[in-house]
PDB file of C-alpha atoms in Angstrom:
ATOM      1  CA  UNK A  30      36.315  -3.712 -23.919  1.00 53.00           C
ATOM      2  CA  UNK A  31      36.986  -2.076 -20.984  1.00 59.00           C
ATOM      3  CA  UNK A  32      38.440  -4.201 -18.047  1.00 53.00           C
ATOM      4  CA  UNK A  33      34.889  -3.501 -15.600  1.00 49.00           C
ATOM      5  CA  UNK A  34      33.234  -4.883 -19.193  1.00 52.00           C
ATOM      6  CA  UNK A  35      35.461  -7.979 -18.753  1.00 46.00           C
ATOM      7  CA  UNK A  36      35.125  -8.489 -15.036  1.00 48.00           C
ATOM      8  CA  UNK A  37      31.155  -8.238 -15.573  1.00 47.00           C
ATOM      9  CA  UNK A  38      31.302 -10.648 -18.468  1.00 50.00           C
ATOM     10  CA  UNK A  39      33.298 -13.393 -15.959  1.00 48.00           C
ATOM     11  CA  UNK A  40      30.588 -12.927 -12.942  1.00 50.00           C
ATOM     12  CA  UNK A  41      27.815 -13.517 -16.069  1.00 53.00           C
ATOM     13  CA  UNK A  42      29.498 -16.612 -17.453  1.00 54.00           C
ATOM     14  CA  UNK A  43      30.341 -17.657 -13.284  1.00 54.00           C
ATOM     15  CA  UNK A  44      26.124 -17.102 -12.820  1.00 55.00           C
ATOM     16  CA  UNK A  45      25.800 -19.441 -15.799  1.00 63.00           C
ATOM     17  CA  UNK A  46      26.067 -22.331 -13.886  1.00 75.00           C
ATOM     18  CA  UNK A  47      24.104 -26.046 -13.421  1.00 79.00           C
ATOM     19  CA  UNK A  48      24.166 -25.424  -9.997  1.00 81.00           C
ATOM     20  CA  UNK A  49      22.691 -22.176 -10.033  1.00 81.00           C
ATOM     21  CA  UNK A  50      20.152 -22.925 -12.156  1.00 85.00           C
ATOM     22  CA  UNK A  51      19.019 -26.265  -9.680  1.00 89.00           C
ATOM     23  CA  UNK A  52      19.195 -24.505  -6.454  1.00 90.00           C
ATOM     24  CA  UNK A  53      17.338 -21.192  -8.104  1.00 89.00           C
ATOM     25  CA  UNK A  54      14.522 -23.993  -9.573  1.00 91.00           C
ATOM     26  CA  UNK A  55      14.507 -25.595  -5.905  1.00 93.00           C
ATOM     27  CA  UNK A  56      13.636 -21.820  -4.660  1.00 93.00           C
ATOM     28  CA  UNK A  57      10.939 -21.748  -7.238  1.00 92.00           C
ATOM     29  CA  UNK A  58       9.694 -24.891  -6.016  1.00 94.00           C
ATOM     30  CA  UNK A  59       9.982 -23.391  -2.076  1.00 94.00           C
ATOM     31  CA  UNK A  60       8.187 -20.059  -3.220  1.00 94.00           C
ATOM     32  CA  UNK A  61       5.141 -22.557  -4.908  1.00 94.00           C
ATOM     33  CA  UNK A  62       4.830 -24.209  -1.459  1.00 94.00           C
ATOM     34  CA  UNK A  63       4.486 -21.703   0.475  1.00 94.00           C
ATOM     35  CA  UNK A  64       1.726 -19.991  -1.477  1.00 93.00           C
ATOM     36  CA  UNK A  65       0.116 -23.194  -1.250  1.00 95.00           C
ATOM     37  CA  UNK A  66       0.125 -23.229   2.423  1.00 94.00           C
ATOM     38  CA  UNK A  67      -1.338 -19.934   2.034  1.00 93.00           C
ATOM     39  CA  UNK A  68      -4.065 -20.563  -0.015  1.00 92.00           C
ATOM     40  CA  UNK A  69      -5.432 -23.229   2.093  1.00 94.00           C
ATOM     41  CA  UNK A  70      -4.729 -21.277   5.387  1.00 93.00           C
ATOM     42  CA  UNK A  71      -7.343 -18.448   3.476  1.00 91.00           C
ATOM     43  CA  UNK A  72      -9.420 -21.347   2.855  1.00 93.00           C
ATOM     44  CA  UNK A  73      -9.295 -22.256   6.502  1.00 92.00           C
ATOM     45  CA  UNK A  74     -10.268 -19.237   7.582  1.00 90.00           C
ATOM     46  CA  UNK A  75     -13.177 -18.547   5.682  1.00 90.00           C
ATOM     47  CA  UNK A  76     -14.451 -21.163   7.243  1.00 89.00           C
ATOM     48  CA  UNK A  77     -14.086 -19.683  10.387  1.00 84.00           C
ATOM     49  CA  UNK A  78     -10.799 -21.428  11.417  1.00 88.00           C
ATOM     50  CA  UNK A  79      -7.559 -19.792  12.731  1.00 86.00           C
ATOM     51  CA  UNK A  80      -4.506 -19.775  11.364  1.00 85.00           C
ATOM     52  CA  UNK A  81      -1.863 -16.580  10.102  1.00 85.00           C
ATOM     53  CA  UNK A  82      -2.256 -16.708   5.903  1.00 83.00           C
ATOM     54  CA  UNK A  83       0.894 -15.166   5.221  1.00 85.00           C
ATOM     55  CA  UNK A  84       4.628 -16.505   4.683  1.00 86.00           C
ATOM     56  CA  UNK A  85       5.586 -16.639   8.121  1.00 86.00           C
ATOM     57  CA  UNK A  86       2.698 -18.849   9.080  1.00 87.00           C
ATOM     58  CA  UNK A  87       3.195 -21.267   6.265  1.00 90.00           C
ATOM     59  CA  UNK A  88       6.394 -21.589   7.013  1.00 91.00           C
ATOM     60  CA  UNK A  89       5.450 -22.338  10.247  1.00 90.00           C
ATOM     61  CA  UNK A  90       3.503 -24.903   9.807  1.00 90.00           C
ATOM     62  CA  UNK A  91       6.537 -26.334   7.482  1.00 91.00           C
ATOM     63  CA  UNK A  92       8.907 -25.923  11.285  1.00 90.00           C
ATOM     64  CA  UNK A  93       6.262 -28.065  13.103  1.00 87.00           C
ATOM     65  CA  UNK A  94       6.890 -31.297  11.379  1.00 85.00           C
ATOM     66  CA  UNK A  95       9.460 -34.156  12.223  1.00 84.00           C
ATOM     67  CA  UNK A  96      11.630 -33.134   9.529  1.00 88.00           C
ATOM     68  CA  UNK A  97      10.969 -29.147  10.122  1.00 87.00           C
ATOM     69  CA  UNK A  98      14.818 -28.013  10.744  1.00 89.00           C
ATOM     70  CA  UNK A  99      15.989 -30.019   7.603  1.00 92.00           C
ATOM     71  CA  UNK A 100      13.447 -28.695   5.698  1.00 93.00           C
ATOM     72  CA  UNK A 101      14.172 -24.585   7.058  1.00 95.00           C
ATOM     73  CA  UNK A 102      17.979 -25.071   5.914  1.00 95.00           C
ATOM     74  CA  UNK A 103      16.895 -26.660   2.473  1.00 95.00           C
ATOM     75  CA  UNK A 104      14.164 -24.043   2.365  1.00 94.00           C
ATOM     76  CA  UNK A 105      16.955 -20.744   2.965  1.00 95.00           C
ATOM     77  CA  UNK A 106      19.174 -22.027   0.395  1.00 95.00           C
ATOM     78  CA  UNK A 107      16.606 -22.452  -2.079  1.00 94.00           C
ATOM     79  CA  UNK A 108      15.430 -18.990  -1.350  1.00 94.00           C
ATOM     80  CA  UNK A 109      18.701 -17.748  -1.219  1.00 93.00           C
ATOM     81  CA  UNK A 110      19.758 -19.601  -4.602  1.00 91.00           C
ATOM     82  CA  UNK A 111      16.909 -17.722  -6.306  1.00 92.00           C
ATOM     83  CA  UNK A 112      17.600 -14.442  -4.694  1.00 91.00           C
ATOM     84  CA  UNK A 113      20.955 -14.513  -6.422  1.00 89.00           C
ATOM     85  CA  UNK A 114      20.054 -15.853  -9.740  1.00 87.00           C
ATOM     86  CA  UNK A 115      16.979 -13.021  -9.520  1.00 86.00           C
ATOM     87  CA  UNK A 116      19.950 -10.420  -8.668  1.00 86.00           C
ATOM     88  CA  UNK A 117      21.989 -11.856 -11.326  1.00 83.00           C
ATOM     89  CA  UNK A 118      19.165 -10.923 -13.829  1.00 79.00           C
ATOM     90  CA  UNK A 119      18.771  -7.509 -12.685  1.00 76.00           C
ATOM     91  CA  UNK A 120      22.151  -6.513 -12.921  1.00 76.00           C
ATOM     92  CA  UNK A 121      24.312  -8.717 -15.521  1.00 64.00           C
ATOM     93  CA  UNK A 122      22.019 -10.021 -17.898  1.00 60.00           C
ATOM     94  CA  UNK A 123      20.163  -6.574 -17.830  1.00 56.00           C
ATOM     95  CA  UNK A 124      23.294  -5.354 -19.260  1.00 58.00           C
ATOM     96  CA  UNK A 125      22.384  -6.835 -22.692  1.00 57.00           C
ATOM     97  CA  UNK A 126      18.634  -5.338 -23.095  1.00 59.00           C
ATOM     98  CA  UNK A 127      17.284  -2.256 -24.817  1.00 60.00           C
ATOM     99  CA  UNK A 128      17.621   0.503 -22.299  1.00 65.00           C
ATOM    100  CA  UNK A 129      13.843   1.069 -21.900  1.00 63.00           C
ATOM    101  CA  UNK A 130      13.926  -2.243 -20.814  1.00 64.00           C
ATOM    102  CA  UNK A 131      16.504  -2.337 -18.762  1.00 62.00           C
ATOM    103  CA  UNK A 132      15.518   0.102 -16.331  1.00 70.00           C
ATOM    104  CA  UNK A 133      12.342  -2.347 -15.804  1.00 68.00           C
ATOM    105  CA  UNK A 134      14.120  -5.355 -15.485  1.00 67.00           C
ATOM    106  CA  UNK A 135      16.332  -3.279 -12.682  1.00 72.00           C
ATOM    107  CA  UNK A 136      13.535  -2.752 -10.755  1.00 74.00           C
ATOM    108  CA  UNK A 137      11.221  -6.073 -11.557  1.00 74.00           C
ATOM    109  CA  UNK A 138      14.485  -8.348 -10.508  1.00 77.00           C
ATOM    110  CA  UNK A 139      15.990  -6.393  -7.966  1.00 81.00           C
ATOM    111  CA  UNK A 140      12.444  -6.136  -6.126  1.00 82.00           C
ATOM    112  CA  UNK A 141      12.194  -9.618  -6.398  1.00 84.00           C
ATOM    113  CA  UNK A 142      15.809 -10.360  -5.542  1.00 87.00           C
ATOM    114  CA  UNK A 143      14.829  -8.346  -2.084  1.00 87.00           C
ATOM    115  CA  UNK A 144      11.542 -10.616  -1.771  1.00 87.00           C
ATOM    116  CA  UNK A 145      13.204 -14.223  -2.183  1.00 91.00           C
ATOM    117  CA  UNK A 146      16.350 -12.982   0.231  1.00 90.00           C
ATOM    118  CA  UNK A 147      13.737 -11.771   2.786  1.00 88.00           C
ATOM    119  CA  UNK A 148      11.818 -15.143   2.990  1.00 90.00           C
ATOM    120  CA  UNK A 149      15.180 -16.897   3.180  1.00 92.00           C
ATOM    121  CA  UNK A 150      15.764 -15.330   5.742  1.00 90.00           C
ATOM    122  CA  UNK A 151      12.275 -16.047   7.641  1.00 90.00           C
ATOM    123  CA  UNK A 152      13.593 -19.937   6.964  1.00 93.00           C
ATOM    124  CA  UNK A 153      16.836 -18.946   8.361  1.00 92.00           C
ATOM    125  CA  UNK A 154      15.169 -17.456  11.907  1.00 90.00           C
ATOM    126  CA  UNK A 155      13.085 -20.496  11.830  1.00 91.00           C
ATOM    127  CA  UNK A 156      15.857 -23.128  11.968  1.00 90.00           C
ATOM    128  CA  UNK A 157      17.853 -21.090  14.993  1.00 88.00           C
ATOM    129  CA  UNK A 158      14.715 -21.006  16.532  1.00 83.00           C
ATOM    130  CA  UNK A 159      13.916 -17.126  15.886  1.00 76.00           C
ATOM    131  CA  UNK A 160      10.690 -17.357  14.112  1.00 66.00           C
ATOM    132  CA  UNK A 161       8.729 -14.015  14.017  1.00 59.00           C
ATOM    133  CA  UNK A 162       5.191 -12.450  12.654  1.00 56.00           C
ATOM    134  CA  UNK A 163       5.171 -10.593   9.226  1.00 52.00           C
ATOM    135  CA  UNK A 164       1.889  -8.971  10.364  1.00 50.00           C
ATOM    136  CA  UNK A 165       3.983  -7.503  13.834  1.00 53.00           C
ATOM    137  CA  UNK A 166       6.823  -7.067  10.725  1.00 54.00           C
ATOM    138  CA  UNK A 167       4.530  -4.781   8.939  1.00 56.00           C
ATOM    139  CA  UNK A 168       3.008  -2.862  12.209  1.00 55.00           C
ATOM    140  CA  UNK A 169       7.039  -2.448  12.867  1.00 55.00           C
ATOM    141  CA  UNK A 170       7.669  -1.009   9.624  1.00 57.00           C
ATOM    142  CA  UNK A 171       4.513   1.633   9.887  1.00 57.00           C
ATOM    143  CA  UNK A 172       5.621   2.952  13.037  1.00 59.00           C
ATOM    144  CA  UNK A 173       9.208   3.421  11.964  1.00 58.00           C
ATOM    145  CA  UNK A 174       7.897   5.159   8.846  1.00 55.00           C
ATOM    146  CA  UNK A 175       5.517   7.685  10.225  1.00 54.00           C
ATOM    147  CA  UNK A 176       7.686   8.419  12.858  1.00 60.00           C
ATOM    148  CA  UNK A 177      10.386   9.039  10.479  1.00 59.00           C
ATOM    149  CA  UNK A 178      11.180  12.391   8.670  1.00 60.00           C
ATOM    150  CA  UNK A 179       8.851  12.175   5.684  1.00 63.00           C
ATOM    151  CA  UNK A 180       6.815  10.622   8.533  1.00 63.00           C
ATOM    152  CA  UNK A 181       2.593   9.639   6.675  1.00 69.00           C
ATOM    153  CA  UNK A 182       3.725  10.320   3.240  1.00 76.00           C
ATOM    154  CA  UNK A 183       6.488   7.377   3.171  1.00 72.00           C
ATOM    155  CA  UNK A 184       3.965   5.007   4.476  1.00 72.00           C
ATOM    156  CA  UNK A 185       1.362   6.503   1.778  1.00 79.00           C
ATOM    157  CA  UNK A 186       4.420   5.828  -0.587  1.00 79.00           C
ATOM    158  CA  UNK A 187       5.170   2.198   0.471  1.00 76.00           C
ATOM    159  CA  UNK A 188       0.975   1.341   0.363  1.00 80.00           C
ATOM    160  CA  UNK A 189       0.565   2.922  -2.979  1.00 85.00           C
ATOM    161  CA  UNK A 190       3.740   0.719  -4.174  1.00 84.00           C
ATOM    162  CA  UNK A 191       2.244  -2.617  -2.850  1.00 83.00           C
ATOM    163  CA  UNK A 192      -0.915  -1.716  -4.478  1.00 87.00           C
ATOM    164  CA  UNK A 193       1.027  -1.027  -7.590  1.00 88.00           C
ATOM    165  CA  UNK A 194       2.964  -4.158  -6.989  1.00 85.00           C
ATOM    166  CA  UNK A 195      -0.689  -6.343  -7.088  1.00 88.00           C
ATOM    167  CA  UNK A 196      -1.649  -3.945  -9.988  1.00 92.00           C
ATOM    168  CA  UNK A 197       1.064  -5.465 -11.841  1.00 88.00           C
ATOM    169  CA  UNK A 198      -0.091  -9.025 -11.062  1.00 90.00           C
ATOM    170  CA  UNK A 199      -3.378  -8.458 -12.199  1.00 93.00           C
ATOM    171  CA  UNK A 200      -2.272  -6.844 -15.669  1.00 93.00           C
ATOM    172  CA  UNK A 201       0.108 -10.123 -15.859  1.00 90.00           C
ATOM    173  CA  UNK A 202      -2.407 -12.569 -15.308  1.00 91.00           C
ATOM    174  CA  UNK A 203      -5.335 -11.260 -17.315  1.00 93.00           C
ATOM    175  CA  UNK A 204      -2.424 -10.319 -20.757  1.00 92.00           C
ATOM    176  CA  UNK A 205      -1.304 -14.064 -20.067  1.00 89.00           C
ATOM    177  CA  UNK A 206       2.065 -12.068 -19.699  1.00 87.00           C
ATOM    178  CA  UNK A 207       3.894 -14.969 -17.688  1.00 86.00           C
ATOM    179  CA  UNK A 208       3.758 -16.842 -21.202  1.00 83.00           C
ATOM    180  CA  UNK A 209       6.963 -15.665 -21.532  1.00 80.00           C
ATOM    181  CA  UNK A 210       8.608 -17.550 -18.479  1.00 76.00           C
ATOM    182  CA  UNK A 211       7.734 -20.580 -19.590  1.00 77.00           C
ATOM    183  CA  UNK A 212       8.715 -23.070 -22.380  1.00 69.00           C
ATOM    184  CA  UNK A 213       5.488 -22.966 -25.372  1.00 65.00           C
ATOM    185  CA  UNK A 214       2.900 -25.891 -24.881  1.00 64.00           C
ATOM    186  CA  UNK A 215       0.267 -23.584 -26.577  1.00 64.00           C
ATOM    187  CA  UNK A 216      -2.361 -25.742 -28.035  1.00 66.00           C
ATOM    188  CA  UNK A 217      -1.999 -28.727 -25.815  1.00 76.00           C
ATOM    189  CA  UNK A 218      -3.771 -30.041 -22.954  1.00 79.00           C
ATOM    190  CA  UNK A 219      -0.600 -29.318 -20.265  1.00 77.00           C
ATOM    191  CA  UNK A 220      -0.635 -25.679 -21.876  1.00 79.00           C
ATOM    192  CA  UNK A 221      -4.494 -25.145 -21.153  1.00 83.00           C
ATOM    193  CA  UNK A 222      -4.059 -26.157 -17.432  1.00 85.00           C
ATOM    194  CA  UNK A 223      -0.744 -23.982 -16.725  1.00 84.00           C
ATOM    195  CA  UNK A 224      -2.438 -20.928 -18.821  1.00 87.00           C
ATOM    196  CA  UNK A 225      -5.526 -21.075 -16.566  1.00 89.00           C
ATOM    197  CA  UNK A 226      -3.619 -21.345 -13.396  1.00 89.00           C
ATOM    198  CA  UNK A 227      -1.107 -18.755 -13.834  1.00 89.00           C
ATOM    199  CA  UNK A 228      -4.459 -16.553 -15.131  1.00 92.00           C
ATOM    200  CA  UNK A 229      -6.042 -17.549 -11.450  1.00 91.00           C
ATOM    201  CA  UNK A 230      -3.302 -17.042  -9.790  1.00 90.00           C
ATOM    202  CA  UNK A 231      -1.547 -13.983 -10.735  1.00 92.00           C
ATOM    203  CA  UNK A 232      -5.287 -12.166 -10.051  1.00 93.00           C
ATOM    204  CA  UNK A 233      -5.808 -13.566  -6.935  1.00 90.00           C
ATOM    205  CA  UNK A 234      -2.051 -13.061  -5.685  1.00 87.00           C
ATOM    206  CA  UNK A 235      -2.539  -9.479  -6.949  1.00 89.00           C
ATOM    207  CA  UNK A 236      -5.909  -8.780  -5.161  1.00 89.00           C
ATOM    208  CA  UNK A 237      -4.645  -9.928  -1.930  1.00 86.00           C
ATOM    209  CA  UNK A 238      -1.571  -7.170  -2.430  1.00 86.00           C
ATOM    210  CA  UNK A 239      -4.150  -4.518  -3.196  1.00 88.00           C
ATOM    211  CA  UNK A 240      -5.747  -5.396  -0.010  1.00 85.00           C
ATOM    212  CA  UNK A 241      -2.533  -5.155   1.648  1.00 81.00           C
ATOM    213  CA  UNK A 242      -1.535  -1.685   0.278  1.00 82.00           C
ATOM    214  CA  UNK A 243      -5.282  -0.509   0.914  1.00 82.00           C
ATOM    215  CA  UNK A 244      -4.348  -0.917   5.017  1.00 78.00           C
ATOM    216  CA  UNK A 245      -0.880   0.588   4.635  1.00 75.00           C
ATOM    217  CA  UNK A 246      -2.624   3.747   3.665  1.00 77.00           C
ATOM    218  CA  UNK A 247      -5.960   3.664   5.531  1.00 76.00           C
ATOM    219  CA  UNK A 248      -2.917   3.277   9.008  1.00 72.00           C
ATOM    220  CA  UNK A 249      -1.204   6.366   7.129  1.00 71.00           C
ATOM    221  CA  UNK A 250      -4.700   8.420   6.900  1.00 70.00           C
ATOM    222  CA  UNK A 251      -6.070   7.556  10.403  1.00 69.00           C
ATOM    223  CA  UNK A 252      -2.322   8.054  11.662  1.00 65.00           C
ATOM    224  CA  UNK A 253      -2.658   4.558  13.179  1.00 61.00           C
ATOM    225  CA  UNK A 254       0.363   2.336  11.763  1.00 57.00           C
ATOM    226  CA  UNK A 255      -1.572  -0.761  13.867  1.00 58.00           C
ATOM    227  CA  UNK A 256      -3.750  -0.940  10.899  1.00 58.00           C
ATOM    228  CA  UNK A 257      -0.947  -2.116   8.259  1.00 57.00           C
ATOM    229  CA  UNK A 258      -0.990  -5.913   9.640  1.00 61.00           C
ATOM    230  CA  UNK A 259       0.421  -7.056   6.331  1.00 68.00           C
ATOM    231  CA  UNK A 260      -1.065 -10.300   4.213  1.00 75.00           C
ATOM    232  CA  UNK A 261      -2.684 -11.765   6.843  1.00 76.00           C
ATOM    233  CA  UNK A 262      -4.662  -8.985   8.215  1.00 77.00           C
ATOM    234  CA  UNK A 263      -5.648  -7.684   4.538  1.00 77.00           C
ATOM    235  CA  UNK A 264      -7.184 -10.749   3.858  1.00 81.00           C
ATOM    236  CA  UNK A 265      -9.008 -11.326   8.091  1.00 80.00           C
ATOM    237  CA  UNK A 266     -10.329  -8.261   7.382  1.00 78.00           C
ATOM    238  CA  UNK A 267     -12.317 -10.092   4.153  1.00 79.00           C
ATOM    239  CA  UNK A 268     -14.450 -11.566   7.356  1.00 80.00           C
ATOM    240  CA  UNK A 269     -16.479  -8.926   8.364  1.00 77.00           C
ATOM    241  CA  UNK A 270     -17.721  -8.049   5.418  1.00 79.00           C
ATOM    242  CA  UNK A 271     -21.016  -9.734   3.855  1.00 80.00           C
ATOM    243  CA  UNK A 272     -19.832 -11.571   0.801  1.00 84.00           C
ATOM    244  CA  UNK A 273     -16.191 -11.560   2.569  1.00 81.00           C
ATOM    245  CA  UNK A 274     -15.759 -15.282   3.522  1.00 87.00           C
ATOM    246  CA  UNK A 275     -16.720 -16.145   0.039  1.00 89.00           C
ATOM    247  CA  UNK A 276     -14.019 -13.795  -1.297  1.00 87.00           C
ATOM    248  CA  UNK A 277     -11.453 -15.015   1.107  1.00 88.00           C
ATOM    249  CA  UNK A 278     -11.924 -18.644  -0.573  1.00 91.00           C
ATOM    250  CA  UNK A 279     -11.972 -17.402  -3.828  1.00 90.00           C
ATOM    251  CA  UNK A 280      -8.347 -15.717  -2.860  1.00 90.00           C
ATOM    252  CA  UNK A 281      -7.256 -18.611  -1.742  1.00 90.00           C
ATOM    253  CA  UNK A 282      -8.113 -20.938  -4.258  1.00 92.00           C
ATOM    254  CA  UNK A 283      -6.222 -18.390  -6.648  1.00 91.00           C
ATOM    255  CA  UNK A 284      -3.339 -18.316  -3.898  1.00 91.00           C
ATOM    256  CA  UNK A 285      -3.131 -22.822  -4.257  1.00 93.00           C
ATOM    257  CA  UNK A 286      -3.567 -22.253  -8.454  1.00 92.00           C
ATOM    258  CA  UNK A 287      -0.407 -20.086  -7.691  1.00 91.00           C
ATOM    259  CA  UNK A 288       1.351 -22.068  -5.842  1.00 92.00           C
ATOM    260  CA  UNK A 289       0.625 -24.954  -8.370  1.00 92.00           C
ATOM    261  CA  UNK A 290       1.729 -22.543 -11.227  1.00 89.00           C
ATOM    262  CA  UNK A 291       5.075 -21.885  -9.599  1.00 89.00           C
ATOM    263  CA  UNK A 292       6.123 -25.009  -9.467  1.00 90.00           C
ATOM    264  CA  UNK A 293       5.196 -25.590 -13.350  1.00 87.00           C
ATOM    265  CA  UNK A 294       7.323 -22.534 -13.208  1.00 84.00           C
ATOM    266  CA  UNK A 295       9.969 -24.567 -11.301  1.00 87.00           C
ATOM    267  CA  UNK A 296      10.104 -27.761 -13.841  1.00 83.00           C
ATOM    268  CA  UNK A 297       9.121 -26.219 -17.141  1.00 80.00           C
ATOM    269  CA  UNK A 298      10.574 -22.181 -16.951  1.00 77.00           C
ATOM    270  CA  UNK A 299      13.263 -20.458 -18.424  1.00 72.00           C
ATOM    271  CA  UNK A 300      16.020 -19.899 -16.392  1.00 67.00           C
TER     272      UNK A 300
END
């Protein structure tokens, strides 16, 4: 064994810890709420209410109450503490898998690794008081990209990889795939309910990115990066269309059955 073998097999056995594993559940738990949030700020706005349906809005709404700087700080960590655990998987459990598979886990883990870190640190600019706008975020992001060197083929890129992205959570909801996250309750009552919410919810969570991707490359074909207004304008955009308001609820219900599956996920999942 050589001695980078040995140093990688301390940091696994150092990630292998109680702690982790609570503060990377309490992230799980975070993650669940805030797709909650979401779901019912879709449902709001079907109804022809206002609100932003995205993470920065929910966790907006989570800065507005008495306890709302208590609740940012608990909210980074728990982000955070998932972030590394999700890092952790991609790079020194990985180690241990077929290589076919480890190449996906790389990419699954370290994506989401990115993801959890990014919201943590949306709860972090919320507790110094430095809140900001994913949809502005993703407007920011288009601009820098097409103005770039590979200029509307990187944003054609990134669109085409969030579609991909909700692709994914389609296949994974409809093959049931998430199964494997969880401990068995197959045949029982408990099983039933978390097997038809993570069903719901994986679809509608991977509609909504579909949507999103859609804009990213309908700004990169009209050479307007205004259009890519993230989450929140994917799904607005829902409202002026005929059936849209009734697809907009539908999204969001799948967005709360979600948000209720994570935090299953966040009592009763491997780790």
């Amino acid at each position: 064994m050589t001695p980078l073998d040995e140093a990688a097999d301390a940091a696994e056995a150092a990630s292998n810890t109680k702690a982790l594993d609570l503060v990377a559940r309490a992230g799980f738990a975070v993650m669940a709420l805030l797709h909650v949030i979401i779901g019912a700020i879709a449902i709001a706005l079907a109804f022809g209410h206002q609100g932003q349906a995205e993470p920065t809005g929910a966790i907006a709404q989570l800065a507005a109450n008495p306890w709302g700087p208590a609740v940012m700080w608990a909210g980074m960590v728990g982000c955070a503490g998932l972030a590394l655990w999700q890092l952790s998987e991609a790079t020194l459990r990985a180690r241990h898998l077929p290589a076919g598979r480890r190449l996906g886990k790389l990419v699954s883990s370290g994506f989401l690794a990115v993801a959890y870190g990014s919201v943590g640190l949306s709860f972090a600019g919320f507790a110094v008081g430095m809140g900001g706008d994913s949809g502005d975020s993703a407007k920011d992001l288009s601009t820098a990209l097409v103005r770039g060197p590979l200029g509307v083929p990187a944003l054609i890129g990134l669109g085409l990889t969030v579609f991909g992205i909700g692709i994914y959570f389609i296949v994974k909801g409809v093959r049931k795939q998430f199964k494997e996250e969880l401990h068995h309750f197959e045949g029982t009552r408990r099983g039933r309910i978390i097997s038809a919410l993570g069903v719901a919810g994986h679809v509608a969570k991977g509609v909504a990115l579909n949507l999103a991707g859609l804009l990213f490359v309908v700004a990169a074909a009209t050479n307007d990066p205004g259009q890519s207004t993230g989450l929140d304008g994917s799904l607005k955009a829902l409202r002026d269309h005929p059936f849209g308001p009734y697809l907009l609820a539908a999204i969001g219900a799948g967005f709360v059955s979600y948000g209720t599956f994570a935090l299953l996920r966040s009592r009763f999942g491997r780790m």
